[in-house]
Amino acid sequence: MTGDLAITSLRGGAIDAIRAADLDRKTALAQESATRWFARRVSLRSPLDAALPERPGRPDKPVLTPPTQVEKRSLHTLKGRIALLHAIAHIELNAVDLALDIVARFASEQVPNSFFDGWMQVAFEEAKHFRMVRARLNDLGADYGDLPAHDGLWQAAHSTRNDLTARLAVVPLILEARGLDVTPSLQAKMRETGDLESADVLDVIYNDEKGHVAVGAKWFRFLCAREKRDPAKAFQELVRANFRGPLKPPFNDLARAEAGLTPSFYRSLASISHA
């Protein structure tokens, strides 16, 4: 498929991937744009790049609903495991577009090329995760789109579209870090039910996500240093201004710290939100 992907630049490839409603094409464009960028076979920007869309391209299904209306099911049933994998597929698909959006939207920022290296690595891996989870759904006789899904993740991107520091605070350092908190218990539950294949997919995602949070933390600290801001304090201010809802414990402090996200960042926000 890579032969027919006309990529004008890194930003152009990222925008075309975001716009693509065909999910095989979206993930192929994300990965091919990353591969060409890593080899420095495309420029960062081009006058031929398409315009960045308001929303990413999506197929007709799944139907999007408010998060409160997405039904919870027991993992001890096949339906429950399918529902969980469907929810994870939806998160990973949004993560592909979120990583690409950071690259495309902020392609004119004064940052080193290694910033774009990091986010294209994230985009490449999120595309891999989506494909893996979708393949596992297929193994279980289901597909992405069979169940409703929620739209909260893209709202977080929209609210931080004009501020790169806020985007890094909300997307990698809250939303991705949340994956580090919840995934180990989901892995354990999948193993308990005997679904070792799904647990193995979650293992790959968990290990990669540590790296994604680390990319976010690295560049958040970089921007704070440049602006002479205290990173933990800046994080708290940006989260209060740009993120709806509490930061919910329990936190995976060890995995977060390995990724450069220490408790000084998030503990006080959790205690305030539970006051």
PDB file of N, CA, C and O in Angstrom, residues 165-192:
ATOM      1  N   THR A 165       2.277  23.704  25.089  1.00  0.00           N
ATOM      2  CA  THR A 165       2.578  23.274  26.463  1.00  0.00           C
ATOM      3  C   THR A 165       1.332  22.667  27.106  1.00  0.00           C
ATOM      4  O   THR A 165       1.408  21.631  27.780  1.00  0.00           O
ATOM      5  N   ALA A 166       0.176  23.291  26.878  1.00  0.00           N
ATOM      6  CA  ALA A 166      -1.087  22.749  27.416  1.00  0.00           C
ATOM      7  C   ALA A 166      -1.403  21.405  26.781  1.00  0.00           C
ATOM      8  O   ALA A 166      -1.859  20.470  27.454  1.00  0.00           O
ATOM      9  N   ARG A 167      -1.159  21.280  25.477  1.00  0.00           N
ATOM     10  CA  ARG A 167      -1.420  20.011  24.788  1.00  0.00           C
ATOM     11  C   ARG A 167      -0.587  18.884  25.412  1.00  0.00           C
ATOM     12  O   ARG A 167      -1.075  17.786  25.653  1.00  0.00           O
ATOM     13  N   LEU A 168       0.707  19.171  25.678  1.00  0.00           N
ATOM     14  CA  LEU A 168       1.574  18.146  26.266  1.00  0.00           C
ATOM     15  C   LEU A 168       1.124  17.799  27.683  1.00  0.00           C
ATOM     16  O   LEU A 168       1.193  16.634  28.093  1.00  0.00           O
ATOM     17  N   ALA A 169       0.659  18.784  28.421  1.00  0.00           N
ATOM     18  CA  ALA A 169       0.178  18.512  29.789  1.00  0.00           C
ATOM     19  C   ALA A 169      -1.029  17.578  29.756  1.00  0.00           C
ATOM     20  O   ALA A 169      -1.100  16.607  30.510  1.00  0.00           O
ATOM     21  N   VAL A 170      -1.963  17.853  28.853  1.00  0.00           N
ATOM     22  CA  VAL A 170      -3.236  17.117  28.869  1.00  0.00           C
ATOM     23  C   VAL A 170      -3.140  15.762  28.181  1.00  0.00           C
ATOM     24  O   VAL A 170      -3.619  14.756  28.700  1.00  0.00           O
ATOM     25  N   VAL A 171      -2.516  15.702  26.995  1.00  0.00           N
ATOM     26  CA  VAL A 171      -2.588  14.442  26.229  1.00  0.00           C
ATOM     27  C   VAL A 171      -1.594  13.403  26.761  1.00  0.00           C
ATOM     28  O   VAL A 171      -2.009  12.401  27.338  1.00  0.00           O
ATOM     29  N   PRO A 172      -0.273  13.594  26.651  1.00  0.00           N
ATOM     30  CA  PRO A 172       0.582  12.529  27.178  1.00  0.00           C
ATOM     31  C   PRO A 172       0.583  12.429  28.701  1.00  0.00           C
ATOM     32  O   PRO A 172       0.618  11.336  29.255  1.00  0.00           O
ATOM     33  N   LEU A 173       0.555  13.589  29.398  1.00  0.00           N
ATOM     34  CA  LEU A 173       0.817  13.553  30.839  1.00  0.00           C
ATOM     35  C   LEU A 173      -0.437  13.310  31.679  1.00  0.00           C
ATOM     36  O   LEU A 173      -0.335  13.037  32.876  1.00  0.00           O
ATOM     37  N   ILE A 174      -1.626  13.395  31.069  1.00  0.00           N
ATOM     38  CA  ILE A 174      -2.844  12.959  31.782  1.00  0.00           C
ATOM     39  C   ILE A 174      -3.428  11.732  31.102  1.00  0.00           C
ATOM     40  O   ILE A 174      -3.546  10.668  31.699  1.00  0.00           O
ATOM     41  N   LEU A 175      -3.796  11.868  29.827  1.00  0.00           N
ATOM     42  CA  LEU A 175      -4.539  10.786  29.164  1.00  0.00           C
ATOM     43  C   LEU A 175      -3.678   9.540  28.966  1.00  0.00           C
ATOM     44  O   LEU A 175      -4.113   8.422  29.267  1.00  0.00           O
ATOM     45  N   GLU A 176      -2.446   9.697  28.473  1.00  0.00           N
ATOM     46  CA  GLU A 176      -1.584   8.523  28.284  1.00  0.00           C
ATOM     47  C   GLU A 176      -1.117   7.977  29.628  1.00  0.00           C
ATOM     48  O   GLU A 176      -1.032   6.756  29.815  1.00  0.00           O
ATOM     49  N   ALA A 177      -0.810   8.862  30.566  1.00  0.00           N
ATOM     50  CA  ALA A 177      -0.357   8.400  31.882  1.00  0.00           C
ATOM     51  C   ALA A 177      -1.450   7.580  32.568  1.00  0.00           C
ATOM     52  O   ALA A 177      -1.150   6.643  33.320  1.00  0.00           O
ATOM     53  N   ARG A 178      -2.707   7.909  32.283  1.00  0.00           N
ATOM     54  CA  ARG A 178      -3.826   7.134  32.850  1.00  0.00           C
ATOM     55  C   ARG A 178      -3.746   5.670  32.390  1.00  0.00           C
ATOM     56  O   ARG A 178      -4.086   4.746  33.143  1.00  0.00           O
ATOM     57  N   GLY A 179      -3.286   5.457  31.159  1.00  0.00           N
ATOM     58  CA  GLY A 179      -3.108   4.096  30.660  1.00  0.00           C
ATOM     59  C   GLY A 179      -2.111   3.316  31.503  1.00  0.00           C
ATOM     60  O   GLY A 179      -2.285   2.109  31.735  1.00  0.00           O
ATOM     61  N   LEU A 180      -1.058   3.999  32.002  1.00  0.00           N
ATOM     62  CA  LEU A 180      -0.077   3.321  32.859  1.00  0.00           C
ATOM     63  C   LEU A 180      -0.709   2.900  34.180  1.00  0.00           C
ATOM     64  O   LEU A 180      -0.309   1.903  34.784  1.00  0.00           O
ATOM     65  N   ASP A 181      -1.714   3.674  34.637  1.00  0.00           N
ATOM     66  CA  ASP A 181      -2.373   3.357  35.911  1.00  0.00           C
ATOM     67  C   ASP A 181      -3.298   2.142  35.784  1.00  0.00           C
ATOM     68  O   ASP A 181      -3.349   1.302  36.682  1.00  0.00           O
ATOM     69  N   VAL A 182      -4.038   2.074  34.682  1.00  0.00           N
ATOM     70  CA  VAL A 182      -5.111   1.065  34.604  1.00  0.00           C
ATOM     71  C   VAL A 182      -4.726  -0.216  33.873  1.00  0.00           C
ATOM     72  O   VAL A 182      -5.331  -1.265  34.113  1.00  0.00           O
ATOM     73  N   THR A 183      -3.710  -0.161  33.016  1.00  0.00           N
ATOM     74  CA  THR A 183      -3.434  -1.330  32.176  1.00  0.00           C
ATOM     75  C   THR A 183      -2.955  -2.562  32.957  1.00  0.00           C
ATOM     76  O   THR A 183      -3.395  -3.668  32.665  1.00  0.00           O
ATOM     77  N   PRO A 184      -2.075  -2.426  33.972  1.00  0.00           N
ATOM     78  CA  PRO A 184      -1.627  -3.638  34.666  1.00  0.00           C
ATOM     79  C   PRO A 184      -2.775  -4.477  35.243  1.00  0.00           C
ATOM     80  O   PRO A 184      -2.756  -5.705  35.140  1.00  0.00           O
ATOM     81  N   SER A 185      -3.796  -3.828  35.824  1.00  0.00           N
ATOM     82  CA  SER A 185      -4.910  -4.609  36.389  1.00  0.00           C
ATOM     83  C   SER A 185      -5.746  -5.246  35.277  1.00  0.00           C
ATOM     84  O   SER A 185      -6.267  -6.362  35.442  1.00  0.00           O
ATOM     85  N   LEU A 186      -5.864  -4.571  34.134  1.00  0.00           N
ATOM     86  CA  LEU A 186      -6.588  -5.166  33.000  1.00  0.00           C
ATOM     87  C   LEU A 186      -5.834  -6.383  32.458  1.00  0.00           C
ATOM     88  O   LEU A 186      -6.445  -7.397  32.118  1.00  0.00           O
ATOM     89  N   GLN A 187      -4.501  -6.275  32.400  1.00  0.00           N
ATOM     90  CA  GLN A 187      -3.683  -7.421  31.963  1.00  0.00           C
ATOM     91  C   GLN A 187      -3.927  -8.615  32.884  1.00  0.00           C
ATOM     92  O   GLN A 187      -4.130  -9.746  32.428  1.00  0.00           O
ATOM     93  N   ALA A 188      -3.904  -8.342  34.197  1.00  0.00           N
ATOM     94  CA  ALA A 188      -4.085  -9.421  35.174  1.00  0.00           C
ATOM     95  C   ALA A 188      -5.457 -10.064  35.021  1.00  0.00           C
ATOM     96  O   ALA A 188      -5.589 -11.292  35.053  1.00  0.00           O
ATOM     97  N   LYS A 189      -6.479  -9.238  34.813  1.00  0.00           N
ATOM     98  CA  LYS A 189      -7.842  -9.781  34.658  1.00  0.00           C
ATOM     99  C   LYS A 189      -7.960 -10.625  33.392  1.00  0.00           C
ATOM    100  O   LYS A 189      -8.619 -11.657  33.384  1.00  0.00           O
ATOM    101  N   MET A 190      -7.335 -10.165  32.313  1.00  0.00           N
ATOM    102  CA  MET A 190      -7.361 -10.945  31.068  1.00  0.00           C
ATOM    103  C   MET A 190      -6.691 -12.311  31.277  1.00  0.00           C
ATOM    104  O   MET A 190      -7.164 -13.324  30.786  1.00  0.00           O
ATOM    105  N   ARG A 191      -5.590 -12.312  32.024  1.00  0.00           N
ATOM    106  CA  ARG A 191      -4.903 -13.590  32.290  1.00  0.00           C
ATOM    107  C   ARG A 191      -5.781 -14.506  33.139  1.00  0.00           C
ATOM    108  O   ARG A 191      -5.841 -15.704  32.907  1.00  0.00           O
ATOM    109  N   GLU A 192      -6.444 -13.920  34.147  1.00  0.00           N
ATOM    110  CA  GLU A 192      -7.353 -14.701  35.012  1.00  0.00           C
ATOM    111  C   GLU A 192      -8.422 -15.416  34.187  1.00  0.00           C
ATOM    112  O   GLU A 192      -8.795 -16.541  34.487  1.00  0.00           O
TER     113      GLU A 192
END
